[in-house]
Amino acid sequence: PTYEPSTVRYDGEERTVSVQVDSIVLSLLRIREINTTERTGLYVPAWVFYGKTKTGQYLDKDYSPQIVFALNAIDGSVIDMEMGY
């Protein structure tokens, strides 16, 4: 995910987005193979940042623990948790 100091909604209203990191863990994450329709993938070491996100004045849904950011520990690339790679 990409977080910016402020975002503008489709209706033009501006809102703020903030991220609070509670812990950072070196662990294995399953990464989906790119350009395949199958659910195959690899486990890679990754720095995983857990915490909370807040949009405006409201906390986003509390998924505990919530991954707010992940970095591939081998090459430093950002892992998109929604896309799976």
PDB file of N, CA and C in Angstrom:
ATOM      1  N   PRO A   1       0.793  -1.177   0.000  1.00  0.00           N
ATOM      2  CA  PRO A   1       0.000   0.000   0.000  1.00  0.00           C
ATOM      3  C   PRO A   1       0.847   1.258   0.000  1.00  0.00           C
ATOM      4  N   THR A   2       0.318   2.331  -0.538  1.00  0.00           N
ATOM      5  CA  THR A   2       1.012   3.612  -0.536  1.00  0.00           C
ATOM      6  C   THR A   2       0.264   4.558   0.376  1.00  0.00           C
ATOM      7  N   TYR A   3       0.970   5.129   1.345  1.00  0.00           N
ATOM      8  CA  TYR A   3       0.367   6.086   2.261  1.00  0.00           C
ATOM      9  C   TYR A   3       0.981   7.454   2.014  1.00  0.00           C
ATOM     10  N   GLU A   4       0.126   8.455   1.937  1.00  0.00           N
ATOM     11  CA  GLU A   4       0.570   9.830   1.722  1.00  0.00           C
ATOM     12  C   GLU A   4       0.050  10.675   2.871  1.00  0.00           C
ATOM     13  N   PRO A   5       0.640  11.851   3.104  1.00  0.00           N
ATOM     14  CA  PRO A   5       0.160  12.697   4.188  1.00  0.00           C
ATOM     15  C   PRO A   5      -1.317  13.051   4.063  1.00  0.00           C
ATOM     16  N   SER A   6      -1.795  13.227   2.857  1.00  0.00           N
ATOM     17  CA  SER A   6      -3.226  13.487   2.664  1.00  0.00           C
ATOM     18  C   SER A   6      -3.655  12.929   1.322  1.00  0.00           C
ATOM     19  N   THR A   7      -4.906  12.570   1.238  1.00  0.00           N
ATOM     20  CA  THR A   7      -5.467  12.064  -0.016  1.00  0.00           C
ATOM     21  C   THR A   7      -6.757  12.809  -0.289  1.00  0.00           C
ATOM     22  N   VAL A   8      -7.175  12.821  -1.524  1.00  0.00           N
ATOM     23  CA  VAL A   8      -8.422  13.473  -1.904  1.00  0.00           C
ATOM     24  C   VAL A   8      -9.376  12.392  -2.396  1.00  0.00           C
ATOM     25  N   ARG A   9     -10.543  12.357  -1.805  1.00  0.00           N
ATOM     26  CA  ARG A   9     -11.540  11.361  -2.177  1.00  0.00           C
ATOM     27  C   ARG A   9     -12.145  11.685  -3.535  1.00  0.00           C
ATOM     28  N   TYR A  10     -12.912  10.746  -4.064  1.00  0.00           N
ATOM     29  CA  TYR A  10     -13.555  10.921  -5.368  1.00  0.00           C
ATOM     30  C   TYR A  10     -14.497  12.123  -5.382  1.00  0.00           C
ATOM     31  N   ASP A  11     -15.058  12.503  -4.220  1.00  0.00           N
ATOM     32  CA  ASP A  11     -15.971  13.636  -4.175  1.00  0.00           C
ATOM     33  C   ASP A  11     -15.258  14.961  -3.912  1.00  0.00           C
ATOM     34  N   GLY A  12     -13.902  14.927  -3.892  1.00  0.00           N
ATOM     35  CA  GLY A  12     -13.127  16.141  -3.717  1.00  0.00           C
ATOM     36  C   GLY A  12     -12.798  16.474  -2.277  1.00  0.00           C
ATOM     37  N   GLU A  13     -13.377  15.723  -1.333  1.00  0.00           N
ATOM     38  CA  GLU A  13     -13.102  15.981   0.081  1.00  0.00           C
ATOM     39  C   GLU A  13     -11.713  15.469   0.445  1.00  0.00           C
ATOM     40  N   GLU A  14     -10.964  16.286   1.149  1.00  0.00           N
ATOM     41  CA  GLU A  14      -9.616  15.881   1.546  1.00  0.00           C
ATOM     42  C   GLU A  14      -9.679  15.149   2.876  1.00  0.00           C
ATOM     43  N   ARG A  15      -8.860  14.106   3.024  1.00  0.00           N
ATOM     44  CA  ARG A  15      -8.792  13.366   4.281  1.00  0.00           C
ATOM     45  C   ARG A  15      -7.349  13.008   4.568  1.00  0.00           C
ATOM     46  N   THR A  16      -7.036  12.757   5.796  1.00  0.00           N
ATOM     47  CA  THR A  16      -5.676  12.383   6.168  1.00  0.00           C
ATOM     48  C   THR A  16      -5.611  10.889   6.460  1.00  0.00           C
ATOM     49  N   VAL A  17      -4.452  10.310   6.204  1.00  0.00           N
ATOM     50  CA  VAL A  17      -4.215   8.900   6.474  1.00  0.00           C
ATOM     51  C   VAL A  17      -2.929   8.806   7.280  1.00  0.00           C
ATOM     52  N   SER A  18      -2.972   8.069   8.394  1.00  0.00           N
ATOM     53  CA  SER A  18      -1.764   7.896   9.186  1.00  0.00           C
ATOM     54  C   SER A  18      -1.573   6.427   9.522  1.00  0.00           C
ATOM     55  N   VAL A  19      -0.322   6.067   9.776  1.00  0.00           N
ATOM     56  CA  VAL A  19       0.043   4.694  10.090  1.00  0.00           C
ATOM     57  C   VAL A  19       0.823   4.691  11.390  1.00  0.00           C
ATOM     58  N   GLN A  20       0.448   3.803  12.294  1.00  0.00           N
ATOM     59  CA  GLN A  20       1.173   3.622  13.554  1.00  0.00           C
ATOM     60  C   GLN A  20       1.799   2.242  13.535  1.00  0.00           C
ATOM     61  N   VAL A  21       3.125   2.163  13.652  1.00  0.00           N
ATOM     62  CA  VAL A  21       3.828   0.876  13.665  1.00  0.00           C
ATOM     63  C   VAL A  21       4.078   0.488  15.113  1.00  0.00           C
ATOM     64  N   ASP A  22       3.590  -0.705  15.495  1.00  0.00           N
ATOM     65  CA  ASP A  22       3.747  -1.205  16.858  1.00  0.00           C
ATOM     66  C   ASP A  22       4.925  -2.161  16.993  1.00  0.00           C
ATOM     67  N   SER A  23       5.208  -2.933  15.934  1.00  0.00           N
ATOM     68  CA  SER A  23       6.335  -3.872  15.996  1.00  0.00           C
ATOM     69  C   SER A  23       6.820  -4.194  14.590  1.00  0.00           C
ATOM     70  N   ILE A  24       8.090  -4.606  14.526  1.00  0.00           N
ATOM     71  CA  ILE A  24       8.716  -5.015  13.261  1.00  0.00           C
ATOM     72  C   ILE A  24       9.289  -6.411  13.487  1.00  0.00           C
ATOM     73  N   VAL A  25       8.949  -7.341  12.601  1.00  0.00           N
ATOM     74  CA  VAL A  25       9.347  -8.738  12.766  1.00  0.00           C
ATOM     75  C   VAL A  25       9.985  -9.239  11.473  1.00  0.00           C
ATOM     76  N   LEU A  26      11.099  -9.950  11.594  1.00  0.00           N
ATOM     77  CA  LEU A  26      11.695 -10.633  10.450  1.00  0.00           C
ATOM     78  C   LEU A  26      11.070 -12.017  10.390  1.00  0.00           C
ATOM     79  N   SER A  27      10.339 -12.303   9.314  1.00  0.00           N
ATOM     80  CA  SER A  27       9.644 -13.582   9.204  1.00  0.00           C
ATOM     81  C   SER A  27       9.547 -14.000   7.740  1.00  0.00           C
ATOM     82  N   LEU A  28       8.945 -15.145   7.503  1.00  0.00           N
ATOM     83  CA  LEU A  28       8.738 -15.630   6.141  1.00  0.00           C
ATOM     84  C   LEU A  28       7.346 -15.231   5.668  1.00  0.00           C
ATOM     85  N   LEU A  29       7.267 -14.690   4.450  1.00  0.00           N
ATOM     86  CA  LEU A  29       5.977 -14.370   3.827  1.00  0.00           C
ATOM     87  C   LEU A  29       5.865 -15.140   2.523  1.00  0.00           C
ATOM     88  N   ARG A  30       4.666 -15.616   2.253  1.00  0.00           N
ATOM     89  CA  ARG A  30       4.428 -16.306   0.986  1.00  0.00           C
ATOM     90  C   ARG A  30       4.167 -15.260  -0.090  1.00  0.00           C
ATOM     91  N   ILE A  31       4.938 -15.322  -1.157  1.00  0.00           N
ATOM     92  CA  ILE A  31       4.833 -14.388  -2.282  1.00  0.00           C
ATOM     93  C   ILE A  31       4.279 -15.149  -3.474  1.00  0.00           C
ATOM     94  N   ARG A  32       3.205 -14.635  -4.040  1.00  0.00           N
ATOM     95  CA  ARG A  32       2.574 -15.264  -5.205  1.00  0.00           C
ATOM     96  C   ARG A  32       3.428 -15.040  -6.442  1.00  0.00           C
ATOM     97  N   GLU A  33       3.460 -16.035  -7.332  1.00  0.00           N
ATOM     98  CA  GLU A  33       4.171 -15.857  -8.596  1.00  0.00           C
ATOM     99  C   GLU A  33       3.433 -14.835  -9.457  1.00  0.00           C
ATOM    100  N   ILE A  34       4.190 -13.909 -10.048  1.00  0.00           N
ATOM    101  CA  ILE A  34       3.603 -12.874 -10.896  1.00  0.00           C
ATOM    102  C   ILE A  34       3.221 -13.490 -12.246  1.00  0.00           C
ATOM    103  N   ASN A  35       2.144 -12.988 -12.827  1.00  0.00           N
ATOM    104  CA  ASN A  35       1.674 -13.398 -14.160  1.00  0.00           C
ATOM    105  C   ASN A  35       1.255 -14.854 -14.226  1.00  0.00           C
ATOM    106  N   THR A  36       0.651 -15.352 -13.168  1.00  0.00           N
ATOM    107  CA  THR A  36       0.094 -16.695 -13.219  1.00  0.00           C
ATOM    108  C   THR A  36      -1.288 -16.665 -12.575  1.00  0.00           C
ATOM    109  N   THR A  37      -2.181 -17.505 -13.065  1.00  0.00           N
ATOM    110  CA  THR A  37      -3.523 -17.565 -12.497  1.00  0.00           C
ATOM    111  C   THR A  37      -3.595 -18.596 -11.381  1.00  0.00           C
ATOM    112  N   GLU A  38      -2.550 -19.378 -11.224  1.00  0.00           N
ATOM    113  CA  GLU A  38      -2.533 -20.392 -10.177  1.00  0.00           C
ATOM    114  C   GLU A  38      -2.090 -19.771  -8.864  1.00  0.00           C
ATOM    115  N   ARG A  39      -2.274 -20.509  -7.800  1.00  0.00           N
ATOM    116  CA  ARG A  39      -1.937 -20.003  -6.467  1.00  0.00           C
ATOM    117  C   ARG A  39      -0.571 -20.520  -6.026  1.00  0.00           C
ATOM    118  N   THR A  40       0.396 -20.512  -6.927  1.00  0.00           N
ATOM    119  CA  THR A  40       1.735 -20.972  -6.580  1.00  0.00           C
ATOM    120  C   THR A  40       2.572 -19.796  -6.103  1.00  0.00           C
ATOM    121  N   GLY A  41       3.573 -20.089  -5.298  1.00  0.00           N
ATOM    122  CA  GLY A  41       4.408 -19.013  -4.795  1.00  0.00           C
ATOM    123  C   GLY A  41       5.614 -19.521  -4.043  1.00  0.00           C
ATOM    124  N   LEU A  42       6.344 -18.599  -3.445  1.00  0.00           N
ATOM    125  CA  LEU A  42       7.558 -18.892  -2.688  1.00  0.00           C
ATOM    126  C   LEU A  42       7.472 -18.228  -1.320  1.00  0.00           C
ATOM    127  N   TYR A  43       8.172 -18.791  -0.352  1.00  0.00           N
ATOM    128  CA  TYR A  43       8.333 -18.131   0.936  1.00  0.00           C
ATOM    129  C   TYR A  43       9.648 -17.365   0.899  1.00  0.00           C
ATOM    130  N   VAL A  44       9.581 -16.075   1.234  1.00  0.00           N
ATOM    131  CA  VAL A  44      10.780 -15.242   1.251  1.00  0.00           C
ATOM    132  C   VAL A  44      10.909 -14.586   2.627  1.00  0.00           C
ATOM    133  N   PRO A  45      12.150 -14.343   3.070  1.00  0.00           N
ATOM    134  CA  PRO A  45      12.304 -13.598   4.315  1.00  0.00           C
ATOM    135  C   PRO A  45      11.868 -12.151   4.090  1.00  0.00           C
ATOM    136  N   ALA A  46      11.159 -11.608   5.069  1.00  0.00           N
ATOM    137  CA  ALA A  46      10.634 -10.252   4.914  1.00  0.00           C
ATOM    138  C   ALA A  46      10.613  -9.543   6.264  1.00  0.00           C
ATOM    139  N   TRP A  47      10.837  -8.229   6.208  1.00  0.00           N
ATOM    140  CA  TRP A  47      10.631  -7.369   7.367  1.00  0.00           C
ATOM    141  C   TRP A  47       9.164  -6.976   7.332  1.00  0.00           C
ATOM    142  N   VAL A  48       8.418  -7.385   8.355  1.00  0.00           N
ATOM    143  CA  VAL A  48       6.978  -7.151   8.402  1.00  0.00           C
ATOM    144  C   VAL A  48       6.675  -6.137   9.504  1.00  0.00           C
ATOM    145  N   PHE A  49       5.999  -5.053   9.134  1.00  0.00           N
ATOM    146  CA  PHE A  49       5.646  -3.979  10.058  1.00  0.00           C
ATOM    147  C   PHE A  49       4.182  -4.150  10.454  1.00  0.00           C
ATOM    148  N   TYR A  50       3.933  -4.349  11.743  1.00  0.00           N
ATOM    149  CA  TYR A  50       2.582  -4.510  12.264  1.00  0.00           C
ATOM    150  C   TYR A  50       2.143  -3.234  12.966  1.00  0.00           C
ATOM    151  N   GLY A  51       0.864  -2.903  12.836  1.00  0.00           N
ATOM    152  CA  GLY A  51       0.371  -1.707  13.509  1.00  0.00           C
ATOM    153  C   GLY A  51      -1.073  -1.420  13.165  1.00  0.00           C
ATOM    154  N   LYS A  52      -1.402  -0.128  13.127  1.00  0.00           N
ATOM    155  CA  LYS A  52      -2.766   0.312  12.878  1.00  0.00           C
ATOM    156  C   LYS A  52      -2.749   1.432  11.836  1.00  0.00           C
ATOM    157  N   THR A  53      -3.835   1.535  11.078  1.00  0.00           N
ATOM    158  CA  THR A  53      -4.000   2.648  10.153  1.00  0.00           C
ATOM    159  C   THR A  53      -5.218   3.454  10.598  1.00  0.00           C
ATOM    160  N   LYS A  54      -5.162   4.748  10.313  1.00  0.00           N
ATOM    161  CA  LYS A  54      -6.241   5.654  10.712  1.00  0.00           C
ATOM    162  C   LYS A  54      -6.549   6.551   9.523  1.00  0.00           C
ATOM    163  N   THR A  55      -7.805   6.603   9.126  1.00  0.00           N
ATOM    164  CA  THR A  55      -8.246   7.465   8.042  1.00  0.00           C
ATOM    165  C   THR A  55      -9.098   8.575   8.649  1.00  0.00           C
ATOM    166  N   GLY A  56      -8.647   9.804   8.482  1.00  0.00           N
ATOM    167  CA  GLY A  56      -9.339  10.911   9.142  1.00  0.00           C
ATOM    168  C   GLY A  56      -9.187  10.759  10.645  1.00  0.00           C
ATOM    169  N   GLN A  57     -10.295  10.786  11.352  1.00  0.00           N
ATOM    170  CA  GLN A  57     -10.235  10.618  12.797  1.00  0.00           C
ATOM    171  C   GLN A  57     -10.628   9.219  13.233  1.00  0.00           C
ATOM    172  N   TYR A  58     -10.886   8.325  12.281  1.00  0.00           N
ATOM    173  CA  TYR A  58     -11.380   6.997  12.605  1.00  0.00           C
ATOM    174  C   TYR A  58     -10.314   5.933  12.359  1.00  0.00           C
ATOM    175  N   LEU A  59     -10.136   5.030  13.336  1.00  0.00           N
ATOM    176  CA  LEU A  59      -9.253   3.885  13.134  1.00  0.00           C
ATOM    177  C   LEU A  59      -9.878   2.967  12.106  1.00  0.00           C
ATOM    178  N   ASP A  60      -9.060   2.422  11.214  1.00  0.00           N
ATOM    179  CA  ASP A  60      -9.562   1.442  10.258  1.00  0.00           C
ATOM    180  C   ASP A  60      -9.889   0.162  11.011  1.00  0.00           C
ATOM    181  N   LYS A  61     -10.538  -0.775  10.340  1.00  0.00           N
ATOM    182  CA  LYS A  61     -10.932  -2.024  10.996  1.00  0.00           C
ATOM    183  C   LYS A  61      -9.752  -2.635  11.729  1.00  0.00           C
ATOM    184  N   ASP A  62     -10.016  -3.165  12.888  1.00  0.00           N
ATOM    185  CA  ASP A  62      -8.954  -3.711  13.734  1.00  0.00           C
ATOM    186  C   ASP A  62      -8.735  -5.177  13.406  1.00  0.00           C
ATOM    187  N   TYR A  63      -7.846  -5.446  12.473  1.00  0.00           N
ATOM    188  CA  TYR A  63      -7.420  -6.799  12.180  1.00  0.00           C
ATOM    189  C   TYR A  63      -6.161  -7.005  12.996  1.00  0.00           C
ATOM    190  N   SER A  64      -6.221  -7.887  13.956  1.00  0.00           N
ATOM    191  CA  SER A  64      -5.094  -8.025  14.863  1.00  0.00           C
ATOM    192  C   SER A  64      -4.396  -9.348  14.625  1.00  0.00           C
ATOM    193  N   PRO A  65      -3.137  -9.413  14.344  1.00  0.00           N
ATOM    194  CA  PRO A  65      -2.256  -8.290  14.029  1.00  0.00           C
ATOM    195  C   PRO A  65      -2.456  -7.830  12.583  1.00  0.00           C
ATOM    196  N   GLN A  66      -2.291  -6.563  12.331  1.00  0.00           N
ATOM    197  CA  GLN A  66      -2.480  -5.990  10.992  1.00  0.00           C
ATOM    198  C   GLN A  66      -1.124  -5.645  10.392  1.00  0.00           C
ATOM    199  N   ILE A  67      -0.866  -6.182   9.202  1.00  0.00           N
ATOM    200  CA  ILE A  67       0.364  -5.835   8.484  1.00  0.00           C
ATOM    201  C   ILE A  67       0.118  -4.503   7.781  1.00  0.00           C
ATOM    202  N   VAL A  68       0.934  -3.494   8.114  1.00  0.00           N
ATOM    203  CA  VAL A  68       0.772  -2.186   7.476  1.00  0.00           C
ATOM    204  C   VAL A  68       1.819  -1.952   6.391  1.00  0.00           C
ATOM    205  N   PHE A  69       2.883  -2.774   6.408  1.00  0.00           N
ATOM    206  CA  PHE A  69       3.956  -2.596   5.437  1.00  0.00           C
ATOM    207  C   PHE A  69       4.832  -3.840   5.469  1.00  0.00           C
ATOM    208  N   ALA A  70       5.383  -4.238   4.333  1.00  0.00           N
ATOM    209  CA  ALA A  70       6.293  -5.384   4.305  1.00  0.00           C
ATOM    210  C   ALA A  70       7.382  -5.142   3.265  1.00  0.00           C
ATOM    211  N   LEU A  71       8.615  -5.482   3.634  1.00  0.00           N
ATOM    212  CA  LEU A  71       9.770  -5.345   2.745  1.00  0.00           C
ATOM    213  C   LEU A  71      10.430  -6.696   2.550  1.00  0.00           C
ATOM    214  N   ASN A  72      10.758  -7.017   1.309  1.00  0.00           N
ATOM    215  CA  ASN A  72      11.529  -8.219   1.014  1.00  0.00           C
ATOM    216  C   ASN A  72      12.916  -8.044   1.630  1.00  0.00           C
ATOM    217  N   ALA A  73      13.318  -8.955   2.521  1.00  0.00           N
ATOM    218  CA  ALA A  73      14.591  -8.823   3.232  1.00  0.00           C
ATOM    219  C   ALA A  73      15.788  -9.154   2.342  1.00  0.00           C
ATOM    220  N   ILE A  74      15.559  -9.743   1.173  1.00  0.00           N
ATOM    221  CA  ILE A  74      16.664 -10.079   0.269  1.00  0.00           C
ATOM    222  C   ILE A  74      17.044  -8.880  -0.592  1.00  0.00           C
ATOM    223  N   ASP A  75      16.046  -8.269  -1.253  1.00  0.00           N
ATOM    224  CA  ASP A  75      16.363  -7.183  -2.192  1.00  0.00           C
ATOM    225  C   ASP A  75      15.801  -5.820  -1.784  1.00  0.00           C
ATOM    226  N   GLY A  76      15.056  -5.746  -0.682  1.00  0.00           N
ATOM    227  CA  GLY A  76      14.536  -4.476  -0.213  1.00  0.00           C
ATOM    228  C   GLY A  76      13.297  -3.974  -0.931  1.00  0.00           C
ATOM    229  N   SER A  77      12.729  -4.789  -1.821  1.00  0.00           N
ATOM    230  CA  SER A  77      11.534  -4.347  -2.545  1.00  0.00           C
ATOM    231  C   SER A  77      10.318  -4.395  -1.630  1.00  0.00           C
ATOM    232  N   VAL A  78       9.355  -3.530  -1.917  1.00  0.00           N
ATOM    233  CA  VAL A  78       8.107  -3.471  -1.154  1.00  0.00           C
ATOM    234  C   VAL A  78       7.216  -4.623  -1.592  1.00  0.00           C
ATOM    235  N   ILE A  79       6.626  -5.310  -0.629  1.00  0.00           N
ATOM    236  CA  ILE A  79       5.696  -6.402  -0.925  1.00  0.00           C
ATOM    237  C   ILE A  79       4.290  -5.841  -0.820  1.00  0.00           C
ATOM    238  N   ASP A  80       3.535  -5.911  -1.912  1.00  0.00           N
ATOM    239  CA  ASP A  80       2.157  -5.448  -1.936  1.00  0.00           C
ATOM    240  C   ASP A  80       1.284  -6.571  -1.381  1.00  0.00           C
ATOM    241  N   MET A  81       0.764  -6.410  -0.177  1.00  0.00           N
ATOM    242  CA  MET A  81       0.018  -7.466   0.469  1.00  0.00           C
ATOM    243  C   MET A  81      -1.305  -7.756  -0.230  1.00  0.00           C
ATOM    244  N   GLU A  82      -1.882  -6.769  -0.910  1.00  0.00           N
ATOM    245  CA  GLU A  82      -3.114  -7.000  -1.653  1.00  0.00           C
ATOM    246  C   GLU A  82      -2.873  -7.832  -2.906  1.00  0.00           C
ATOM    247  N   MET A  83      -1.772  -7.570  -3.597  1.00  0.00           N
ATOM    248  CA  MET A  83      -1.449  -8.292  -4.825  1.00  0.00           C
ATOM    249  C   MET A  83      -0.762  -9.632  -4.508  1.00  0.00           C
ATOM    250  N   GLY A  84      -0.093  -9.703  -3.380  1.00  0.00           N
ATOM    251  CA  GLY A  84       0.563 -10.949  -2.995  1.00  0.00           C
ATOM    252  C   GLY A  84       1.979 -11.085  -3.493  1.00  0.00           C
ATOM    253  N   TYR A  85       2.585 -10.010  -3.996  1.00  0.00           N
ATOM    254  CA  TYR A  85       3.988 -10.065  -4.457  1.00  0.00           C
ATOM    255  C   TYR A  85       4.636  -8.714  -4.329  1.00  0.00           C
TER     256      TYR A  85
END
